[in-house]
């Protein structure tokens, strides 16, 4: 019988790539979709990957426990991937309570639904390198102390510890992937890499003249979402649930990303990038650099796509999208 996976956040970047990976492995995939007024489902990313018809979509919301209990009981999944979140760090200062409800408490709702309706399933929590915030070690591993710097990061930290707690308290197979930034052509337009690749492509096509950004010195450990969803799946194939850092081990600045994107198009970033105070954050995470040696050792996971390859893929995808 086919294995069954249930994904919250299936319409997001990672949800789409993960669904494609699992379908390719023969899974039956069900995804939770929240209602919105403008389209029946915001499934453009699933359509982009050609899998919209292959994923079973069910209505729901991670803030509604009764809904989750019903869905989990009906779907009887072997694996639950909890990717749903208010995931934009900047928005978490203007919507701190919503972020706490969805990104923090929403995770407990999914854990509770699993404990009540499918206690034998395996659970993946989408934890984040943002939990390291004001870094306490130059390279961040599973042992590095956390220091969240935004309402988003604080909500993720609560969810992370609740995942650990449900594992230790109830013996659930619950794992937490501490993933560093990962991007792709399916990244939301508000996140800096996609803002840069889409902005540079617009300038190349004469659709815009400038690109307004914030802190160009911020550094992140950037990988590709396609590589990172492989790690999520591998975590749930282990006999023992655990926590894993997933990262490339290389850090680059926002300015470096601009140089790759504009350079690929034969443009000079100095002619187009404008620093705008509006894009600065009340508290910044200056630098992140992950140590994924445990994932390499235990899961056999390694990233395959470089930052340069990824940014070029995103620029080309944005050019093609804008030309259409
Ligand atoms: P996205 O923002 O692209 O996707 C978020 C998903 O959550 C969307 O499907 C969204 O639905 C859904 N969602 C939001 N609120 C609710 C709700 N109340 N109930 C149900 N679903 C909801 O995020 P990513 O794909 O980039 O990230 C996936 C997860 O991984 C997130 O939890 C994120 O915080 C975490 N993460 C991401 C990293 C990254 O670099 N991408 C790194 C580390 C962690 P809708 O389409 O309707 O908006
Ligand atoms: P991040 O991603 O906050 O790391 O969270 P984002 O791309 O938003 O910011 C990265 C860095 O770039 C700086 N920056 C800008 N950011 C945005 N969005 N827009 C700008 O104009 C801009 N200019 C400079 C930011 O200040 C920041 O330092 C992402 C999300 O996917 C989270 O959900 C996830 O948990 C973390 O990655 C790991």
mmCIF file of C-alpha atoms and ligand atoms in Angstrom:
data_model
loop_
_atom_site.group_PDB
_atom_site.id
_atom_site.type_symbol
_atom_site.label_atom_id
_atom_site.label_comp_id
_atom_site.label_asym_id
_atom_site.label_seq_id
_atom_site.Cartn_x
_atom_site.Cartn_y
_atom_site.Cartn_z
ATOM 1 C CA UNK A 1 0.000 0.000 0.000
ATOM 2 C CA UNK A 2 1.197 3.512 -0.791
ATOM 3 C CA UNK A 3 2.508 5.530 2.144
ATOM 4 C CA UNK A 4 0.383 8.545 3.031
ATOM 5 C CA UNK A 5 1.757 12.004 3.744
ATOM 6 C CA UNK A 6 -0.099 15.020 5.107
ATOM 7 C CA UNK A 7 1.477 18.432 4.495
ATOM 8 C CA UNK A 8 0.390 21.704 6.116
ATOM 9 C CA UNK A 9 1.628 24.701 4.122
ATOM 10 C CA UNK A 10 1.411 22.695 0.894
ATOM 11 C CA UNK A 11 0.771 25.857 -1.164
ATOM 12 C CA UNK A 12 4.040 27.461 -0.007
ATOM 13 C CA UNK A 13 7.496 27.125 -1.514
ATOM 14 C CA UNK A 14 8.612 24.097 0.492
ATOM 15 C CA UNK A 15 5.180 22.451 0.452
ATOM 16 C CA UNK A 16 5.198 22.380 -3.338
ATOM 17 C CA UNK A 17 8.711 20.916 -3.655
ATOM 18 C CA UNK A 18 8.072 18.408 -0.859
ATOM 19 C CA UNK A 19 4.794 17.268 -2.433
ATOM 20 C CA UNK A 20 6.607 16.747 -5.751
ATOM 21 C CA UNK A 21 9.356 14.742 -4.033
ATOM 22 C CA UNK A 22 6.896 12.514 -2.162
ATOM 23 C CA UNK A 23 4.670 11.925 -5.211
ATOM 24 C CA UNK A 24 7.817 10.873 -7.085
ATOM 25 C CA UNK A 25 8.430 8.294 -4.343
ATOM 26 C CA UNK A 26 4.913 6.875 -4.711
ATOM 27 C CA UNK A 27 3.290 8.552 -1.696
ATOM 28 C CA UNK A 28 -0.355 9.613 -1.583
ATOM 29 C CA UNK A 29 -0.152 13.282 -0.632
ATOM 30 C CA UNK A 30 -2.827 15.349 1.098
ATOM 31 C CA UNK A 31 -2.311 19.064 1.708
ATOM 32 C CA UNK A 32 -4.075 21.496 4.019
ATOM 33 C CA UNK A 33 -5.267 24.684 2.299
ATOM 34 C CA UNK A 34 -6.717 27.715 4.033
ATOM 35 C CA UNK A 35 -9.668 29.473 2.509
ATOM 36 C CA UNK A 36 -9.183 32.763 0.727
ATOM 37 C CA UNK A 37 -11.639 34.945 -1.157
ATOM 38 C CA UNK A 38 -9.825 35.385 -4.450
ATOM 39 C CA UNK A 39 -9.147 31.977 -5.896
ATOM 40 C CA UNK A 40 -10.537 28.607 -5.023
ATOM 41 C CA UNK A 41 -7.044 27.529 -3.964
ATOM 42 C CA UNK A 42 -3.747 29.415 -4.079
ATOM 43 C CA UNK A 43 -2.154 26.437 -5.806
ATOM 44 C CA UNK A 44 -0.021 28.257 -8.398
ATOM 45 C CA UNK A 45 3.187 26.661 -7.095
ATOM 46 C CA UNK A 46 1.716 23.149 -7.409
ATOM 47 C CA UNK A 47 0.647 24.068 -10.951
ATOM 48 C CA UNK A 48 4.167 25.365 -11.700
ATOM 49 C CA UNK A 49 5.536 21.924 -10.792
ATOM 50 C CA UNK A 50 2.769 20.152 -12.739
ATOM 51 C CA UNK A 51 1.361 18.353 -9.677
ATOM 52 C CA UNK A 52 -1.806 20.346 -8.867
ATOM 53 C CA UNK A 53 -4.062 17.457 -9.894
ATOM 54 C CA UNK A 54 -2.034 14.867 -7.981
ATOM 55 C CA UNK A 55 -2.229 16.364 -4.492
ATOM 56 C CA UNK A 56 -5.477 15.949 -2.565
ATOM 57 C CA UNK A 57 -6.330 19.346 -1.070
ATOM 58 C CA UNK A 58 -8.422 19.629 2.082
ATOM 59 C CA UNK A 59 -9.738 22.817 3.674
ATOM 60 C CA UNK A 60 -8.370 23.810 7.020
ATOM 61 C CA UNK A 61 -6.276 26.032 9.187
ATOM 62 C CA UNK A 62 -3.586 25.262 11.752
ATOM 63 C CA UNK A 63 -5.337 27.571 14.227
ATOM 64 C CA UNK A 64 -8.405 25.278 14.270
ATOM 65 C CA UNK A 65 -7.769 22.173 16.377
ATOM 66 C CA UNK A 66 -11.136 20.491 15.730
ATOM 67 C CA UNK A 67 -10.570 20.787 11.985
ATOM 68 C CA UNK A 68 -7.087 19.284 12.299
ATOM 69 C CA UNK A 69 -8.283 16.358 14.425
ATOM 70 C CA UNK A 70 -10.959 15.518 11.829
ATOM 71 C CA UNK A 71 -8.573 15.811 8.886
ATOM 72 C CA UNK A 72 -5.831 13.743 10.521
ATOM 73 C CA UNK A 73 -8.357 11.058 11.569
ATOM 74 C CA UNK A 74 -9.792 10.883 8.045
ATOM 75 C CA UNK A 75 -6.480 10.916 6.192
ATOM 76 C CA UNK A 76 -4.664 8.554 8.599
ATOM 77 C CA UNK A 77 -1.225 9.729 7.439
ATOM 78 C CA UNK A 78 2.025 7.821 8.001
ATOM 79 C CA UNK A 79 3.970 11.089 7.894
ATOM 80 C CA UNK A 80 2.931 14.637 8.848
ATOM 81 C CA UNK A 81 5.019 17.563 7.597
ATOM 82 C CA UNK A 82 4.112 20.769 9.419
ATOM 83 C CA UNK A 83 5.238 23.584 7.121
ATOM 84 C CA UNK A 84 2.400 26.078 7.670
ATOM 85 C CA UNK A 85 3.492 29.394 9.146
ATOM 86 C CA UNK A 86 3.328 33.143 8.935
ATOM 87 C CA UNK A 87 6.870 32.889 7.595
ATOM 88 C CA UNK A 88 7.863 36.471 6.729
ATOM 89 C CA UNK A 89 10.086 37.770 9.545
ATOM 90 C CA UNK A 90 9.450 41.467 8.766
ATOM 91 C CA UNK A 91 5.648 41.011 8.988
ATOM 92 C CA UNK A 92 6.000 39.441 12.428
ATOM 93 C CA UNK A 93 6.602 42.861 14.020
ATOM 94 C CA UNK A 94 3.376 44.285 12.595
ATOM 95 C CA UNK A 95 1.398 41.060 13.263
ATOM 96 C CA UNK A 96 3.022 39.563 16.373
ATOM 97 C CA UNK A 97 -0.128 37.952 17.750
ATOM 98 C CA UNK A 98 -1.153 36.329 14.485
ATOM 99 C CA UNK A 99 2.435 35.088 14.117
ATOM 100 C CA UNK A 100 2.314 33.623 17.632
ATOM 101 C CA UNK A 101 -1.031 31.948 16.947
ATOM 102 C CA UNK A 102 -0.045 30.404 13.598
ATOM 103 C CA UNK A 103 3.720 29.889 13.800
ATOM 104 C CA UNK A 104 3.767 29.020 17.517
ATOM 105 C CA UNK A 105 0.458 27.668 18.852
ATOM 106 C CA UNK A 106 -0.567 26.306 15.428
ATOM 107 C CA UNK A 107 2.209 23.751 15.771
ATOM 108 C CA UNK A 108 0.807 22.531 19.083
ATOM 109 C CA UNK A 109 -2.572 22.110 17.391
ATOM 110 C CA UNK A 110 -0.988 19.851 14.764
ATOM 111 C CA UNK A 111 0.921 17.911 17.445
ATOM 112 C CA UNK A 112 -2.290 17.497 19.459
ATOM 113 C CA UNK A 113 -4.216 16.336 16.393
ATOM 114 C CA UNK A 114 -1.526 13.732 15.804
ATOM 115 C CA UNK A 115 -1.481 12.649 19.467
ATOM 116 C CA UNK A 116 -5.273 12.246 19.439
ATOM 117 C CA UNK A 117 -5.905 10.856 15.959
ATOM 118 C CA UNK A 118 -2.673 9.332 14.598
ATOM 119 C CA UNK A 119 -0.165 8.764 17.434
ATOM 120 C CA UNK A 120 1.797 6.258 15.367
ATOM 121 C CA UNK A 121 2.524 8.764 12.583
ATOM 122 C CA UNK A 122 5.860 10.527 12.142
ATOM 123 C CA UNK A 123 6.005 14.315 12.512
ATOM 124 C CA UNK A 124 8.283 16.915 10.958
ATOM 125 C CA UNK A 125 8.433 20.478 12.334
ATOM 126 C CA UNK A 126 9.795 23.283 10.144
ATOM 127 C CA UNK A 127 12.117 24.970 12.634
ATOM 128 C CA UNK A 128 14.348 27.831 11.578
ATOM 129 C CA UNK A 129 17.877 29.215 11.798
ATOM 130 C CA UNK A 130 16.186 32.483 12.849
ATOM 131 C CA UNK A 131 16.052 30.891 16.325
ATOM 132 C CA UNK A 132 19.840 31.535 16.570
ATOM 133 C CA UNK A 133 19.231 35.282 15.948
ATOM 134 C CA UNK A 134 22.000 37.071 17.795
ATOM 135 C CA UNK A 135 24.423 34.242 17.256
ATOM 136 C CA UNK A 136 26.187 32.678 20.242
ATOM 137 C CA UNK A 137 28.674 30.688 18.142
ATOM 138 C CA UNK A 138 30.299 31.491 14.811
ATOM 139 C CA UNK A 139 28.908 28.294 13.224
ATOM 140 C CA UNK A 140 25.507 27.202 14.470
ATOM 141 C CA UNK A 141 24.835 23.522 15.178
ATOM 142 C CA UNK A 142 22.153 21.597 17.106
ATOM 143 C CA UNK A 143 24.150 22.411 20.293
ATOM 144 C CA UNK A 144 24.312 26.203 19.810
ATOM 145 C CA UNK A 145 22.155 28.199 22.284
ATOM 146 C CA UNK A 146 19.251 30.133 20.747
ATOM 147 C CA UNK A 147 18.697 33.919 20.882
ATOM 148 C CA UNK A 148 15.582 34.859 18.849
ATOM 149 C CA UNK A 149 15.432 38.427 17.518
ATOM 150 C CA UNK A 150 11.860 38.733 16.164
ATOM 151 C CA UNK A 151 8.317 37.697 17.087
ATOM 152 C CA UNK A 152 8.634 35.115 14.276
ATOM 153 C CA UNK A 153 11.793 33.622 15.773
ATOM 154 C CA UNK A 154 10.303 33.561 19.279
ATOM 155 C CA UNK A 155 7.217 31.734 17.952
ATOM 156 C CA UNK A 156 9.430 29.219 16.100
ATOM 157 C CA UNK A 157 11.472 28.632 19.256
ATOM 158 C CA UNK A 158 8.320 27.816 21.251
ATOM 159 C CA UNK A 159 7.194 25.439 18.496
ATOM 160 C CA UNK A 160 10.630 23.824 18.387
ATOM 161 C CA UNK A 161 10.665 23.107 22.115
ATOM 162 C CA UNK A 162 7.051 21.855 22.013
ATOM 163 C CA UNK A 163 8.111 19.379 19.321
ATOM 164 C CA UNK A 164 10.998 18.208 21.517
ATOM 165 C CA UNK A 165 8.644 18.082 24.499
ATOM 166 C CA UNK A 166 5.996 15.968 22.714
ATOM 167 C CA UNK A 167 8.745 13.567 21.678
ATOM 168 C CA UNK A 168 10.049 13.262 25.234
ATOM 169 C CA UNK A 169 6.660 13.364 27.017
ATOM 170 C CA UNK A 170 4.521 11.152 24.796
ATOM 171 C CA UNK A 171 7.076 9.158 22.812
ATOM 172 C CA UNK A 172 5.865 10.633 19.520
ATOM 173 C CA UNK A 173 8.123 10.256 16.484
ATOM 174 C CA UNK A 174 8.555 14.042 16.218
ATOM 175 C CA UNK A 175 11.613 15.592 14.554
ATOM 176 C CA UNK A 176 12.618 19.190 14.098
ATOM 177 C CA UNK A 177 14.584 20.385 11.089
ATOM 178 C CA UNK A 178 16.480 23.579 11.861
ATOM 179 C CA UNK A 179 16.682 24.790 8.295
ATOM 180 C CA UNK A 180 18.758 27.756 7.208
ATOM 181 C CA UNK A 181 17.425 30.042 4.450
ATOM 182 C CA UNK A 182 16.483 28.212 1.281
ATOM 183 C CA UNK A 183 15.213 29.723 -1.898
ATOM 184 C CA UNK A 184 14.049 28.819 -5.414
ATOM 185 C CA UNK A 185 12.062 30.219 -8.329
ATOM 186 C CA UNK A 186 8.978 29.469 -6.179
ATOM 187 C CA UNK A 187 10.141 31.742 -3.320
ATOM 188 C CA UNK A 188 7.646 34.455 -2.295
ATOM 189 C CA UNK A 189 8.375 37.848 -3.892
ATOM 190 C CA UNK A 190 8.782 39.557 -0.498
ATOM 191 C CA UNK A 191 11.892 37.547 0.484
ATOM 192 C CA UNK A 192 15.157 39.203 -0.429
ATOM 193 C CA UNK A 193 16.610 36.718 -2.957
ATOM 194 C CA UNK A 194 13.440 36.603 -5.065
ATOM 195 C CA UNK A 195 12.970 40.364 -4.682
ATOM 196 C CA UNK A 196 16.475 40.747 -6.135
ATOM 197 C CA UNK A 197 16.132 38.218 -8.989
ATOM 198 C CA UNK A 198 12.694 39.522 -9.963
ATOM 199 C CA UNK A 199 13.795 43.156 -9.599
ATOM 200 C CA UNK A 200 16.932 42.629 -11.702
ATOM 201 C CA UNK A 201 14.901 40.827 -14.384
ATOM 202 C CA UNK A 202 12.394 43.723 -14.458
ATOM 203 C CA UNK A 203 15.237 46.226 -14.890
ATOM 204 C CA UNK A 204 16.783 44.115 -17.681
ATOM 205 C CA UNK A 205 13.447 44.086 -19.534
ATOM 206 C CA UNK A 206 12.941 47.846 -19.064
ATOM 207 C CA UNK A 207 9.977 47.344 -16.713
ATOM 208 C CA UNK A 208 11.691 49.094 -13.772
ATOM 209 C CA UNK A 209 14.686 51.356 -13.200
ATOM 210 C CA UNK A 210 15.636 50.732 -9.582
ATOM 211 C CA UNK A 211 15.383 48.139 -6.817
ATOM 212 C CA UNK A 212 14.844 49.351 -3.256
ATOM 213 C CA UNK A 213 16.396 47.119 -0.579
ATOM 214 C CA UNK A 214 17.332 47.344 3.105
ATOM 215 C CA UNK A 215 20.439 46.047 4.869
ATOM 216 C CA UNK A 216 22.868 44.924 2.132
ATOM 217 C CA UNK A 217 25.411 43.721 4.707
ATOM 218 C CA UNK A 218 23.149 41.037 6.234
ATOM 219 C CA UNK A 219 24.666 37.587 5.688
ATOM 220 C CA UNK A 220 22.809 34.299 5.358
ATOM 221 C CA UNK A 221 23.625 30.649 4.675
ATOM 222 C CA UNK A 222 21.516 30.237 1.528
ATOM 223 C CA UNK A 223 20.594 26.856 -0.002
ATOM 224 C CA UNK A 224 18.070 25.552 -2.545
ATOM 225 C CA UNK A 225 14.589 24.398 -1.437
ATOM 226 C CA UNK A 226 14.827 21.324 -3.689
ATOM 227 C CA UNK A 227 17.869 20.152 -1.701
ATOM 228 C CA UNK A 228 16.261 20.983 1.654
ATOM 229 C CA UNK A 229 12.996 19.063 1.204
ATOM 230 C CA UNK A 230 15.102 15.904 0.663
ATOM 231 C CA UNK A 231 16.409 16.405 4.196
ATOM 232 C CA UNK A 232 12.858 16.694 5.612
ATOM 233 C CA UNK A 233 11.928 13.335 4.116
ATOM 234 C CA UNK A 234 15.163 11.683 5.283
ATOM 235 C CA UNK A 235 14.519 12.792 8.885
ATOM 236 C CA UNK A 236 11.220 10.891 8.951
ATOM 237 C CA UNK A 237 12.846 7.724 7.579
ATOM 238 C CA UNK A 238 15.071 7.383 10.695
ATOM 239 C CA UNK A 239 14.165 4.880 13.422
ATOM 240 C CA UNK A 240 14.809 7.566 16.049
ATOM 241 C CA UNK A 241 13.279 11.072 15.921
ATOM 242 C CA UNK A 242 15.816 13.859 16.379
ATOM 243 C CA UNK A 243 16.753 17.467 15.550
ATOM 244 C CA UNK A 244 18.960 18.356 12.600
ATOM 245 C CA UNK A 245 20.563 21.522 11.260
ATOM 246 C CA UNK A 246 20.267 21.759 7.465
ATOM 247 C CA UNK A 247 22.619 24.299 5.865
ATOM 248 C CA UNK A 248 25.290 24.686 3.181
ATOM 249 C CA UNK A 249 28.148 25.820 5.467
ATOM 250 C CA UNK A 250 28.758 28.973 3.398
ATOM 251 C CA UNK A 251 27.581 32.480 4.222
ATOM 252 C CA UNK A 252 27.041 35.335 1.732
ATOM 253 C CA UNK A 253 25.706 38.885 1.981
ATOM 254 C CA UNK A 254 22.627 40.426 0.392
ATOM 255 C CA UNK A 255 25.098 42.487 -1.656
ATOM 256 C CA UNK A 256 26.784 39.261 -2.883
ATOM 257 C CA UNK A 257 23.379 37.984 -4.083
ATOM 258 C CA UNK A 258 22.793 41.291 -5.918
ATOM 259 C CA UNK A 259 26.175 40.978 -7.643
ATOM 260 C CA UNK A 260 25.400 37.432 -8.847
ATOM 261 C CA UNK A 261 21.913 38.368 -10.125
ATOM 262 C CA UNK A 262 22.776 41.702 -11.765
ATOM 263 C CA UNK A 263 26.096 40.311 -13.050
ATOM 264 C CA UNK A 264 24.306 37.430 -14.773
ATOM 265 C CA UNK A 265 22.234 40.001 -16.686
ATOM 266 C CA UNK A 266 25.250 42.147 -17.610
ATOM 267 C CA UNK A 267 24.107 44.941 -15.265
ATOM 268 C CA UNK A 268 25.969 46.799 -12.468
ATOM 269 C CA UNK A 269 24.069 46.753 -9.169
ATOM 270 C CA UNK A 270 25.470 50.213 -8.276
ATOM 271 C CA UNK A 271 23.406 51.700 -11.131
ATOM 272 C CA UNK A 272 20.107 50.312 -9.828
ATOM 273 C CA UNK A 273 20.053 49.286 -6.135
ATOM 274 C CA UNK A 274 18.772 51.963 -3.744
ATOM 275 C CA UNK A 275 19.031 51.472 0.021
ATOM 276 C CA UNK A 276 15.712 52.426 1.617
ATOM 277 C CA UNK A 277 15.329 52.696 5.406
ATOM 278 C CA UNK A 278 11.779 51.307 5.052
ATOM 279 C CA UNK A 279 13.261 47.854 4.492
ATOM 280 C CA UNK A 280 15.331 47.797 7.688
ATOM 281 C CA UNK A 281 14.087 45.745 10.646
ATOM 282 C CA UNK A 282 13.620 46.802 14.288
ATOM 283 C CA UNK A 283 16.173 44.116 15.249
ATOM 284 C CA UNK A 284 18.397 42.489 12.641
ATOM 285 C CA UNK A 285 19.973 39.050 12.413
ATOM 286 C CA UNK A 286 23.386 40.111 11.075
ATOM 287 C CA UNK A 287 24.877 36.780 10.096
ATOM 288 C CA UNK A 288 24.008 33.068 10.004
ATOM 289 C CA UNK A 289 26.281 30.156 9.133
ATOM 290 C CA UNK A 290 25.163 26.577 9.681
ATOM 291 C CA UNK A 291 27.049 23.423 10.610
ATOM 292 C CA UNK A 292 25.150 20.504 9.058
ATOM 293 C CA UNK A 293 27.732 17.836 9.897
ATOM 294 C CA UNK A 294 25.213 15.811 11.962
ATOM 295 C CA UNK A 295 22.805 15.662 8.986
ATOM 296 C CA UNK A 296 25.668 14.513 6.772
ATOM 297 C CA UNK A 297 26.739 11.853 9.281
ATOM 298 C CA UNK A 298 23.311 10.496 10.281
ATOM 299 C CA UNK A 299 21.107 11.198 7.254
ATOM 300 C CA UNK A 300 23.754 11.089 4.542
ATOM 301 C CA UNK A 301 22.417 14.495 3.409
ATOM 302 C CA UNK A 302 24.478 16.984 1.407
ATOM 303 C CA UNK A 303 23.371 20.035 -0.594
ATOM 304 C CA UNK A 304 23.923 19.734 -4.338
ATOM 305 C CA UNK A 305 23.039 23.187 -5.718
ATOM 306 C CA UNK A 306 25.393 26.174 -5.239
ATOM 307 C CA UNK A 307 24.293 29.739 -4.467
ATOM 308 C CA UNK A 308 25.414 30.892 -7.921
ATOM 309 C CA UNK A 309 23.491 28.104 -9.708
ATOM 310 C CA UNK A 310 20.388 28.861 -7.664
ATOM 311 C CA UNK A 311 20.418 32.633 -8.245
ATOM 312 C CA UNK A 312 20.954 32.156 -11.985
ATOM 313 C CA UNK A 313 18.041 29.662 -12.079
ATOM 314 C CA UNK A 314 15.843 32.210 -10.267
ATOM 315 C CA UNK A 315 16.847 35.100 -12.568
ATOM 316 C CA UNK A 316 16.156 32.991 -15.670
ATOM 317 C CA UNK A 317 12.813 31.870 -14.275
ATOM 318 C CA UNK A 318 11.830 35.483 -13.489
ATOM 319 C CA UNK A 319 12.862 36.630 -16.986
ATOM 320 C CA UNK A 320 10.713 33.911 -18.554
ATOM 321 C CA UNK A 321 7.797 34.718 -16.225
ATOM 322 C CA UNK A 322 7.951 38.473 -16.955
ATOM 323 C CA UNK A 323 8.246 37.928 -20.726
ATOM 324 C CA UNK A 324 5.058 35.828 -20.614
HETATM 325 P P1 LIG B 1 5.807 30.000 2.683
HETATM 326 O O1 LIG B 1 5.517 31.320 3.304
HETATM 327 O O2 LIG B 1 6.119 29.939 1.221
HETATM 328 O O3 LIG B 1 4.547 29.016 2.930
HETATM 329 C C1 LIG B 1 3.813 29.056 4.123
HETATM 330 C C2 LIG B 1 2.621 28.135 3.990
HETATM 331 O O4 LIG B 1 1.861 28.169 5.200
HETATM 332 C C3 LIG B 1 1.642 28.514 2.854
HETATM 333 O O5 LIG B 1 1.148 27.338 2.266
HETATM 334 C C4 LIG B 1 0.539 29.218 3.619
HETATM 335 O O6 LIG B 1 -0.706 29.210 2.945
HETATM 336 C C5 LIG B 1 0.489 28.348 4.862
HETATM 337 N N1 LIG B 1 -0.218 28.975 5.972
HETATM 338 C C6 LIG B 1 -0.016 30.201 6.523
HETATM 339 N N2 LIG B 1 -0.859 30.403 7.544
HETATM 340 C C7 LIG B 1 -1.621 29.271 7.660
HETATM 341 C C8 LIG B 1 -2.665 28.882 8.534
HETATM 342 N N3 LIG B 1 -3.107 29.680 9.513
HETATM 343 N N4 LIG B 1 -3.214 27.655 8.377
HETATM 344 C C9 LIG B 1 -2.784 26.838 7.373
HETATM 345 N N5 LIG B 1 -1.807 27.159 6.521
HETATM 346 C C10 LIG B 1 -1.225 28.358 6.662
HETATM 347 O O7 LIG B 1 6.972 29.327 3.525
HETATM 348 P P2 LIG B 1 8.162 28.324 3.054
HETATM 349 O O8 LIG B 1 7.609 27.301 2.151
HETATM 350 O O9 LIG B 1 9.324 29.138 2.650
HETATM 351 O O10 LIG B 1 8.564 27.678 4.447
HETATM 352 C C11 LIG B 1 7.898 26.501 4.937
HETATM 353 C C12 LIG B 1 8.083 26.423 6.440
HETATM 354 O O11 LIG B 1 9.468 26.364 6.752
HETATM 355 C C13 LIG B 1 7.541 27.619 7.225
HETATM 356 O O12 LIG B 1 7.087 27.128 8.458
HETATM 357 C C14 LIG B 1 8.765 28.504 7.438
HETATM 358 O O13 LIG B 1 8.591 29.314 8.567
HETATM 359 C C15 LIG B 1 9.830 27.439 7.625
HETATM 360 N N6 LIG B 1 11.173 27.804 7.271
HETATM 361 C C16 LIG B 1 11.431 28.302 6.019
HETATM 362 C C17 LIG B 1 12.720 28.571 5.643
HETATM 363 C C18 LIG B 1 13.036 29.132 4.292
HETATM 364 O O14 LIG B 1 14.156 29.648 4.132
HETATM 365 N N7 LIG B 1 12.144 29.032 3.322
HETATM 366 C C19 LIG B 1 13.856 28.317 6.568
HETATM 367 C C20 LIG B 1 13.453 27.771 7.849
HETATM 368 C C21 LIG B 1 12.160 27.517 8.165
HETATM 369 P P3 LIG B 1 -1.102 30.335 1.839
HETATM 370 O O15 LIG B 1 -0.560 29.807 0.527
HETATM 371 O O16 LIG B 1 -2.571 30.372 1.910
HETATM 372 O O17 LIG B 1 -0.427 31.612 2.245
HETATM 373 P P1 LIG B 2 14.817 35.961 6.534
HETATM 374 O O1 LIG B 2 14.633 36.196 4.951
HETATM 375 O O2 LIG B 2 14.351 37.120 7.323
HETATM 376 O O3 LIG B 2 16.230 35.518 6.733
HETATM 377 O O4 LIG B 2 13.797 34.766 6.804
HETATM 378 P P2 LIG B 2 14.519 37.515 4.069
HETATM 379 O O5 LIG B 2 14.832 37.101 2.683
HETATM 380 O O6 LIG B 2 13.243 38.233 4.308
HETATM 381 O O7 LIG B 2 15.704 38.452 4.647
HETATM 382 C C1 LIG B 2 17.067 38.059 4.598
HETATM 383 C C2 LIG B 2 17.962 39.237 4.964
HETATM 384 O O8 LIG B 2 17.911 40.198 3.912
HETATM 385 C C3 LIG B 2 17.811 41.497 4.479
HETATM 386 N N1 LIG B 2 17.206 42.422 3.524
HETATM 387 C C4 LIG B 2 15.942 42.351 3.043
HETATM 388 N N2 LIG B 2 14.959 41.442 3.261
HETATM 389 C C5 LIG B 2 13.779 41.615 2.606
HETATM 390 N N3 LIG B 2 12.818 40.710 2.768
HETATM 391 N N4 LIG B 2 13.549 42.684 1.779
HETATM 392 C C6 LIG B 2 14.514 43.636 1.544
HETATM 393 O O9 LIG B 2 14.299 44.589 0.805
HETATM 394 C C7 LIG B 2 15.780 43.446 2.190
HETATM 395 N N5 LIG B 2 16.940 44.151 2.180
HETATM 396 C C8 LIG B 2 17.799 43.518 2.984
HETATM 397 C C9 LIG B 2 16.966 41.278 5.734
HETATM 398 O O10 LIG B 2 17.113 42.391 6.619
HETATM 399 C C10 LIG B 2 17.543 39.967 6.242
HETATM 400 O O11 LIG B 2 18.672 40.220 7.024
HETATM 401 C C11 LIG B 2 13.679 33.665 5.918
HETATM 402 C C12 LIG B 2 12.213 33.180 5.990
HETATM 403 O O12 LIG B 2 12.019 32.191 4.984
HETATM 404 C C13 LIG B 2 11.917 32.576 7.349
HETATM 405 O O13 LIG B 2 10.617 31.985 7.324
HETATM 406 C C14 LIG B 2 12.968 31.504 7.645
HETATM 407 O O14 LIG B 2 12.740 30.936 8.907
HETATM 408 C C15 LIG B 2 14.364 32.108 7.582
HETATM 409 O O15 LIG B 2 14.567 32.628 6.277
HETATM 410 C C16 LIG B 2 15.457 31.068 7.834
#
